[in-house]
mmCIF file of C-alpha atoms in Angstrom:
data_model
loop_
_atom_site.group_PDB
_atom_site.id
_atom_site.type_symbol
_atom_site.label_atom_id
_atom_site.label_comp_id
_atom_site.label_asym_id
_atom_site.label_seq_id
_atom_site.Cartn_x
_atom_site.Cartn_y
_atom_site.Cartn_z
ATOM 1 C CA ARG A 1 5.850 -14.573 15.575
ATOM 2 C CA ALA A 2 7.319 -17.310 13.390
ATOM 3 C CA PHE A 3 10.937 -18.222 13.992
ATOM 4 C CA VAL A 4 13.239 -17.432 10.294
ATOM 5 C CA PRO A 5 16.973 -18.537 11.017
ATOM 6 C CA GLU A 6 18.947 -15.792 11.045
ATOM 7 C CA THR A 7 21.067 -17.515 8.297
ATOM 8 C CA VAL A 8 18.492 -18.092 5.497
ATOM 9 C CA LEU A 9 17.398 -15.009 3.359
ATOM 10 C CA ASN A 10 20.043 -12.326 4.720
ATOM 11 C CA MET A 11 21.735 -10.465 2.430
ATOM 12 C CA SER A 12 25.326 -8.420 3.129
ATOM 13 C CA PRO A 13 24.158 -5.695 5.554
ATOM 14 C CA ASN A 14 25.452 -3.298 2.351
ATOM 15 C CA ASP A 15 23.051 -4.565 0.248
ATOM 16 C CA SER A 16 19.366 -4.794 3.134
ATOM 17 C CA GLY A 17 18.516 -1.895 1.462
ATOM 18 C CA ARG A 18 16.618 1.020 3.859
ATOM 19 C CA ILE A 19 13.241 2.387 5.031
ATOM 20 C CA LEU A 20 13.206 5.355 4.425
ATOM 21 C CA SER A 21 11.071 7.906 6.919
ATOM 22 C CA THR A 22 10.178 11.730 6.331
ATOM 23 C CA PHE A 23 7.359 13.689 7.620
ATOM 24 C CA GLU A 24 5.846 16.928 6.781
ATOM 25 C CA ARG A 25 2.918 18.417 7.237
ATOM 26 C CA GLY A 26 1.098 15.493 8.134
ATOM 27 C CA VAL A 27 1.911 13.488 5.253
ATOM 28 C CA ALA A 28 4.822 10.524 6.711
ATOM 29 C CA THR A 29 6.378 9.454 3.310
ATOM 30 C CA LEU A 30 8.296 5.735 3.207
ATOM 31 C CA THR A 31 10.294 5.482 0.847
ATOM 32 C CA MET A 32 11.600 1.856 -0.722
ATOM 33 C CA SER A 33 15.234 2.497 -0.439
ATOM 34 C CA ARG A 34 17.644 -0.047 -2.398
ATOM 35 C CA PRO A 35 17.277 2.433 -5.787
ATOM 36 C CA SER A 36 20.804 -0.675 -7.360
ATOM 37 C CA ARG A 37 18.283 -2.863 -7.679
ATOM 38 C CA ARG A 38 14.824 -1.138 -8.264
ATOM 39 C CA ASN A 39 14.213 -1.314 -4.799
ATOM 40 C CA ALA A 40 13.612 -5.274 -4.946
ATOM 41 C CA TYR A 41 13.554 -6.215 -0.873
ATOM 42 C CA THR A 42 15.865 -8.092 1.270
ATOM 43 C CA THR A 43 14.079 -9.554 4.440
ATOM 44 C CA ALA A 44 15.980 -7.089 6.464
ATOM 45 C CA MET A 45 13.572 -4.268 3.872
ATOM 46 C CA MET A 46 10.681 -6.062 4.946
ATOM 47 C CA GLN A 47 11.157 -5.777 8.254
ATOM 48 C CA SER A 48 12.130 -2.510 8.240
ATOM 49 C CA LEU A 49 9.184 -1.252 6.567
ATOM 50 C CA ARG A 50 6.408 -3.276 9.065
ATOM 51 C CA GLU A 51 8.998 -1.460 12.079
ATOM 52 C CA ALA A 52 8.482 2.233 10.428
ATOM 53 C CA VAL A 53 4.563 1.745 9.313
ATOM 54 C CA GLU A 54 3.906 0.074 12.403
ATOM 55 C CA ARG A 55 5.416 3.256 14.120
ATOM 56 C CA VAL A 56 4.098 6.208 12.055
ATOM 57 C CA LEU A 57 0.614 5.014 11.465
ATOM 58 C CA PRO A 58 -0.647 5.025 15.571
ATOM 59 C CA ASP A 59 0.952 9.559 15.783
ATOM 60 C CA PRO A 60 -2.156 11.559 15.247
ATOM 61 C CA GLY A 61 -0.261 13.799 14.115
ATOM 62 C CA CYS A 62 -0.055 11.584 10.723
ATOM 63 C CA ARG A 63 -3.434 13.169 7.561
ATOM 64 C CA VAL A 64 -2.021 10.335 5.509
ATOM 65 C CA LEU A 65 0.585 8.300 4.658
ATOM 66 C CA LEU A 66 2.318 8.272 1.028
ATOM 67 C CA LEU A 67 4.085 5.058 0.023
ATOM 68 C CA ARG A 68 6.991 5.686 -2.837
ATOM 69 C CA GLY A 69 9.979 3.957 -3.795
ATOM 70 C CA ASP A 70 13.615 5.665 -4.674
ATOM 71 C CA GLY A 71 15.155 6.307 -8.030
ATOM 72 C CA ALA A 72 12.787 5.370 -10.993
ATOM 73 C CA SER A 73 11.138 2.627 -9.377
ATOM 74 C CA PHE A 74 8.339 2.172 -7.072
ATOM 75 C CA SER A 75 10.404 -1.583 -6.245
ATOM 76 C CA ALA A 76 11.119 -5.036 -8.661
ATOM 77 C CA GLY A 77 9.860 -7.357 -5.570
ATOM 78 C CA GLY A 78 10.943 -9.616 -3.377
ATOM 79 C CA ASP A 79 14.864 -10.554 -3.928
ATOM 80 C CA VAL A 80 14.729 -13.334 -6.440
ATOM 81 C CA HIS A 81 18.911 -13.913 -5.668
ATOM 82 C CA GLU A 82 17.890 -13.685 -1.601
ATOM 83 C CA PHE A 83 15.480 -15.845 -2.159
ATOM 84 C CA SER A 84 18.041 -18.750 -3.691
ATOM 85 C CA GLN A 85 20.327 -18.309 -0.441
ATOM 86 C CA SER A 86 17.162 -21.377 0.615
ATOM 87 C CA LEU A 87 18.069 -23.397 -2.020
ATOM 88 C CA PRO A 88 20.920 -25.629 0.031
ATOM 89 C CA LEU A 89 17.245 -26.395 3.007
ATOM 90 C CA ASP A 90 15.195 -29.392 2.485
ATOM 91 C CA ALA A 91 11.647 -28.518 1.218
ATOM 92 C CA PRO A 92 10.025 -29.097 4.898
ATOM 93 C CA ALA A 93 12.651 -26.626 5.899
ATOM 94 C CA ARG A 94 12.384 -24.400 3.233
ATOM 95 C CA LEU A 95 8.166 -24.594 3.080
ATOM 96 C CA ALA A 96 8.940 -23.121 7.444
ATOM 97 C CA THR A 97 10.874 -20.509 6.073
ATOM 98 C CA PHE A 98 8.828 -18.610 3.237
ATOM 99 C CA ARG A 99 5.643 -18.875 5.534
ATOM 100 C CA ALA A 100 7.043 -17.586 8.404
ATOM 101 C CA LEU A 101 8.556 -14.800 6.774
ATOM 102 C CA VAL A 102 5.245 -13.761 4.729
ATOM 103 C CA GLU A 103 2.768 -13.917 8.288
ATOM 104 C CA ASN A 104 5.705 -11.876 10.070
ATOM 105 C CA TRP A 105 7.004 -9.598 7.747
ATOM 106 C CA VAL A 106 4.348 -8.954 4.688
ATOM 107 C CA ASN A 107 0.620 -9.829 5.870
ATOM 108 C CA PRO A 108 0.937 -7.728 8.957
ATOM 109 C CA VAL A 109 2.257 -4.098 6.743
ATOM 110 C CA ILE A 110 -0.410 -5.426 4.484
ATOM 111 C CA LEU A 111 -3.620 -4.958 7.707
ATOM 112 C CA ALA A 112 -1.972 -2.746 8.728
ATOM 113 C CA LEU A 113 -2.612 -0.165 4.968
ATOM 114 C CA ARG A 114 -6.084 -1.670 4.579
ATOM 115 C CA HIS A 115 -6.815 -0.956 8.768
ATOM 116 C CA ALA A 116 -5.706 2.185 9.224
ATOM 117 C CA HIS A 117 -7.158 5.380 9.858
ATOM 118 C CA GLN A 118 -4.890 7.294 7.194
ATOM 119 C CA PRO A 119 -5.595 7.403 4.113
ATOM 120 C CA VAL A 120 -2.756 5.500 2.073
ATOM 121 C CA LEU A 121 -1.026 7.141 -0.893
ATOM 122 C CA ALA A 122 1.055 4.984 -3.623
ATOM 123 C CA ALA A 123 2.832 6.538 -5.944
ATOM 124 C CA VAL A 124 4.814 4.498 -9.134
ATOM 125 C CA ARG A 125 7.087 5.133 -10.732
ATOM 126 C CA GLY A 126 8.948 1.872 -13.020
ATOM 127 C CA ASP A 127 8.629 -1.211 -11.994
ATOM 128 C CA CYS A 128 5.863 -2.088 -10.055
ATOM 129 C CA VAL A 129 5.841 -6.313 -8.987
ATOM 130 C CA GLY A 130 5.408 -8.815 -7.000
ATOM 131 C CA TYR A 131 5.295 -7.446 -3.213
ATOM 132 C CA GLY A 132 5.432 -3.942 -4.954
ATOM 133 C CA PHE A 133 2.319 -4.005 -6.321
ATOM 134 C CA SER A 134 0.428 -6.523 -3.371
ATOM 135 C CA LEU A 135 2.007 -2.484 -1.616
ATOM 136 C CA MET A 136 -0.084 -1.229 -4.380
ATOM 137 C CA LEU A 137 -2.903 -3.106 -3.747
ATOM 138 C CA ALA A 138 -3.538 -2.526 -0.132
ATOM 139 C CA SER A 139 -3.088 1.196 -0.703
ATOM 140 C CA ASP A 140 -6.049 3.670 -1.407
ATOM 141 C CA VAL A 141 -5.511 6.415 -4.180
ATOM 142 C CA VAL A 142 -2.457 5.339 -6.822
ATOM 143 C CA ILE A 143 -1.148 8.360 -8.280
ATOM 144 C CA ALA A 144 1.282 6.195 -12.122
ATOM 145 C CA ALA A 145 3.914 7.772 -14.253
ATOM 146 C CA GLU A 146 3.411 6.718 -17.766
ATOM 147 C CA ASP A 147 7.154 4.737 -16.986
ATOM 148 C CA ALA A 148 5.346 2.875 -14.293
ATOM 149 C CA LEU A 149 5.195 -0.982 -15.387
ATOM 150 C CA PHE A 150 3.125 -3.852 -12.833
ATOM 151 C CA SER A 151 3.283 -7.259 -12.522
ATOM 152 C CA THR A 152 1.812 -9.795 -10.326
ATOM 153 C CA ALA A 153 5.262 -12.181 -10.955
ATOM 154 C CA GLY A 154 4.129 -14.533 -8.554
ATOM 155 C CA ILE A 155 3.568 -17.617 -11.135
ATOM 156 C CA GLY A 156 7.410 -16.337 -12.622
ATOM 157 C CA LEU A 157 8.684 -18.152 -9.191
ATOM 158 C CA ALA A 158 6.633 -21.181 -8.937
ATOM 159 C CA GLN A 159 3.923 -18.696 -6.686
ATOM 160 C CA PRO A 160 1.306 -17.909 -5.346
ATOM 161 C CA GLY A 161 1.465 -14.999 -5.181
ATOM 162 C CA ALA A 162 1.461 -13.379 -2.173
ATOM 163 C CA GLY A 163 0.657 -9.291 -0.272
ATOM 164 C CA GLY A 164 -3.706 -10.322 -0.579
ATOM 165 C CA GLN A 165 -3.218 -9.689 -3.995
ATOM 166 C CA SER A 166 -5.763 -12.563 -4.746
ATOM 167 C CA HIS A 167 -8.330 -10.398 -1.970
ATOM 168 C CA PHE A 168 -7.990 -7.289 -4.314
ATOM 169 C CA LEU A 169 -7.377 -7.682 -7.807
ATOM 170 C CA VAL A 170 -11.338 -9.613 -6.769
ATOM 171 C CA ARG A 171 -13.022 -7.590 -5.780
ATOM 172 C CA ALA A 172 -11.732 -4.821 -8.081
ATOM 173 C CA LEU A 173 -11.877 -7.430 -11.672
ATOM 174 C CA GLY A 174 -13.140 -9.457 -10.662
ATOM 175 C CA GLU A 175 -11.933 -13.684 -10.396
ATOM 176 C CA ARG A 176 -11.743 -14.263 -14.770
ATOM 177 C CA ARG A 177 -9.497 -10.695 -14.798
ATOM 178 C CA ALA A 178 -7.813 -11.399 -11.872
ATOM 179 C CA ARG A 179 -7.546 -14.950 -12.995
ATOM 180 C CA GLU A 180 -5.483 -14.203 -16.359
ATOM 181 C CA LEU A 181 -2.923 -11.183 -14.359
ATOM 182 C CA MET A 182 -2.074 -13.926 -12.112
ATOM 183 C CA TRP A 183 -1.527 -16.534 -13.856
ATOM 184 C CA SER A 184 0.064 -14.952 -17.057
ATOM 185 C CA ALA A 185 2.358 -12.459 -14.516
ATOM 186 C CA ARG A 186 2.496 -10.829 -17.737
ATOM 187 C CA ARG A 187 3.497 -6.204 -17.435
ATOM 188 C CA PHE A 188 1.108 -3.832 -18.238
ATOM 189 C CA ASP A 189 1.210 -0.534 -18.478
ATOM 190 C CA ALA A 190 0.235 2.689 -16.677
ATOM 191 C CA HIS A 191 -2.633 2.630 -18.866
ATOM 192 C CA GLU A 192 -3.668 -0.393 -18.346
ATOM 193 C CA ALA A 193 -3.847 0.145 -15.151
ATOM 194 C CA LYS A 194 -5.878 3.217 -14.935
ATOM 195 C CA ALA A 195 -8.535 1.215 -17.191
ATOM 196 C CA LEU A 196 -8.844 -1.972 -15.311
ATOM 197 C CA GLY A 197 -9.307 0.719 -12.443
ATOM 198 C CA LEU A 198 -6.065 0.089 -10.410
ATOM 199 C CA VAL A 199 -4.850 3.641 -10.119
ATOM 200 C CA GLU A 200 -6.487 6.559 -10.280
ATOM 201 C CA ARG A 201 -4.357 8.600 -12.142
ATOM 202 C CA VAL A 202 -1.105 9.112 -15.788
ATOM 203 C CA VAL A 203 1.057 11.514 -14.901
ATOM 204 C CA PRO A 204 4.148 12.944 -17.760
ATOM 205 C CA VAL A 205 7.286 12.008 -15.563
ATOM 206 C CA ASP A 206 7.594 15.000 -15.260
ATOM 207 C CA GLU A 207 4.595 16.357 -13.679
ATOM 208 C CA PHE A 208 4.976 13.147 -11.599
ATOM 209 C CA ASP A 209 6.513 15.114 -8.429
ATOM 210 C CA ALA A 210 4.268 18.211 -8.375
ATOM 211 C CA ALA A 211 1.546 15.586 -9.445
ATOM 212 C CA VAL A 212 1.683 13.563 -6.338
ATOM 213 C CA ALA A 213 3.201 16.298 -3.961
ATOM 214 C CA ALA A 214 -0.750 18.533 -4.575
ATOM 215 C CA GLU A 215 -2.718 14.949 -3.237
ATOM 216 C CA ALA A 216 -0.937 14.656 -0.577
ATOM 217 C CA ALA A 217 -1.573 18.060 0.134
ATOM 218 C CA ARG A 218 -5.583 17.381 -0.515
ATOM 219 C CA LEU A 219 -5.939 14.486 1.549
ATOM 220 C CA ALA A 220 -3.722 15.738 4.679
ATOM 221 C CA ALA A 221 -6.180 18.924 4.451
ATOM 222 C CA GLY A 222 -9.555 17.122 4.116
ATOM 223 C CA PRO A 223 -11.669 15.011 6.646
ATOM 224 C CA ARG A 224 -9.441 12.918 8.661
ATOM 225 C CA HIS A 225 -11.611 11.111 9.864
ATOM 226 C CA GLY A 226 -14.837 10.889 7.128
ATOM 227 C CA TRP A 227 -11.815 9.705 4.342
ATOM 228 C CA ALA A 228 -11.443 6.576 8.178
ATOM 229 C CA GLU A 229 -15.009 6.590 7.935
ATOM 230 C CA ILE A 230 -15.531 5.189 3.926
ATOM 231 C CA LYS A 231 -12.185 3.465 4.351
ATOM 232 C CA ARG A 232 -14.078 0.979 6.543
ATOM 233 C CA LEU A 233 -17.301 0.629 4.757
ATOM 234 C CA LEU A 234 -15.858 -0.107 1.645
ATOM 235 C CA ASN A 235 -13.705 -2.921 3.619
ATOM 236 C CA SER A 236 -16.614 -4.504 4.548
ATOM 237 C CA SER A 237 -19.368 -3.761 2.256
ATOM 238 C CA GLY A 238 -19.452 -7.298 1.617
ATOM 239 C CA GLN A 239 -21.038 -7.694 4.767
ATOM 240 C CA PRO A 240 -25.363 -7.912 4.148
ATOM 241 C CA LEU A 241 -27.026 -5.168 3.268
ATOM 242 C CA ALA A 242 -28.771 -4.978 6.728
ATOM 243 C CA GLN A 243 -24.847 -4.614 8.177
ATOM 244 C CA GLN A 244 -23.940 -2.363 5.608
ATOM 245 C CA LEU A 245 -26.160 0.122 6.413
ATOM 246 C CA ALA A 246 -26.700 -0.062 10.207
ATOM 247 C CA ASP A 247 -23.013 -0.263 9.526
ATOM 248 C CA GLU A 248 -22.644 3.700 7.505
ATOM 249 C CA ALA A 249 -24.713 5.040 10.424
ATOM 250 C CA ALA A 250 -23.035 4.512 13.277
ATOM 251 C CA ALA A 251 -20.369 6.012 10.640
ATOM 252 C CA PHE A 252 -22.228 8.881 9.883
ATOM 253 C CA GLY A 253 -23.334 10.291 13.750
ATOM 254 C CA ARG A 254 -19.388 9.312 14.386
ATOM 255 C CA CYS A 255 -18.610 12.054 12.243
ATOM 256 C CA ALA A 256 -21.839 14.515 13.038
ATOM 257 C CA ALA A 257 -19.961 14.331 15.671
ATOM 258 C CA THR A 258 -16.027 15.819 15.114
ATOM 259 C CA ARG A 259 -15.331 19.674 14.741
ATOM 260 C CA ASP A 260 -14.868 19.047 11.043
ATOM 261 C CA PHE A 261 -18.321 18.463 11.045
ATOM 262 C CA ALA A 262 -19.273 21.462 12.287
ATOM 263 C CA GLU A 263 -16.940 22.944 10.506
ATOM 264 C CA ALA A 264 -18.256 21.926 6.417
ATOM 265 C CA VAL A 265 -21.638 22.342 8.367
ATOM 266 C CA THR A 266 -20.726 26.440 9.276
ATOM 267 C CA ALA A 267 -19.268 26.133 5.901
ATOM 268 C CA PHE A 268 -21.607 25.693 2.940
ATOM 269 C CA ILE A 269 -24.261 27.958 5.769
ATOM 270 C CA GLU A 270 -21.476 31.323 4.912
ATOM 271 C CA ARG A 271 -20.700 29.826 1.470
ATOM 272 C CA ARG A 272 -17.420 29.507 2.343
ATOM 273 C CA LYS A 273 -14.120 26.698 1.608
ATOM 274 C CA PRO A 274 -13.812 24.507 5.173
ATOM 275 C CA GLY A 275 -10.742 24.437 7.292
ATOM 276 C CA PHE A 276 -10.361 20.684 8.134
ATOM 277 C CA GLU A 277 -8.117 19.679 11.522
ATOM 278 C CA GLY A 278 -8.788 16.702 11.435
ATOM 279 C CA ARG A 279 -10.842 16.840 15.236
#
């Protein structure tokens, strides 16, 4: 890892926020907790999120990873007040500091979410901005409350954004729409996000927690290896057709060797609902 000076980008411990972790019925929940700042990320929180993600995803008991914010927001992105501590540095030092920040703490989390064997579910209320927006884009399923507001945010700080925004938005929307969102950093609501194909569901605020819990339970009860193979195939879908077909054949074979496949076929013959074990 590149070196990040400890005296830079480091808020006081009482204001640094934290990542809360719970585990229940196969669902690992990571909660971004700094509600006084709409869960804006300090470097300490970014470090804690990477550590938490790398701890929970290898656990075979983890069937789903749920990302959410504490209180009425998902995340307002990086903490600009903390960024301001870098201003006394000269340009080369700021370049090194912020490049290391992204390479050490942002990029590994995004890659881990995309490579995870488990479905990643993002539960979005309120602000979903900057790095929060990137985490949402890197997730597999998004449930948004009607009060959710989204923004790429980067250009407001004369930045292009980070965390894979340019990758995910171009794949989801095409280059021209991706450019419009990234150049404008405009805020858009949950219904536009759904129309753009960036979220799967929009629910009233008073139904939000129940909808998130139901979706997490549905994913946790599903065929774990089947979810993973679909995720892997979609991630590689830009490759030549012949290679994609070969990868599909290999994935089909791997799934056919699982106990969940045998259970699904048996349940179909017996005209009952399958009970998947994720094996």
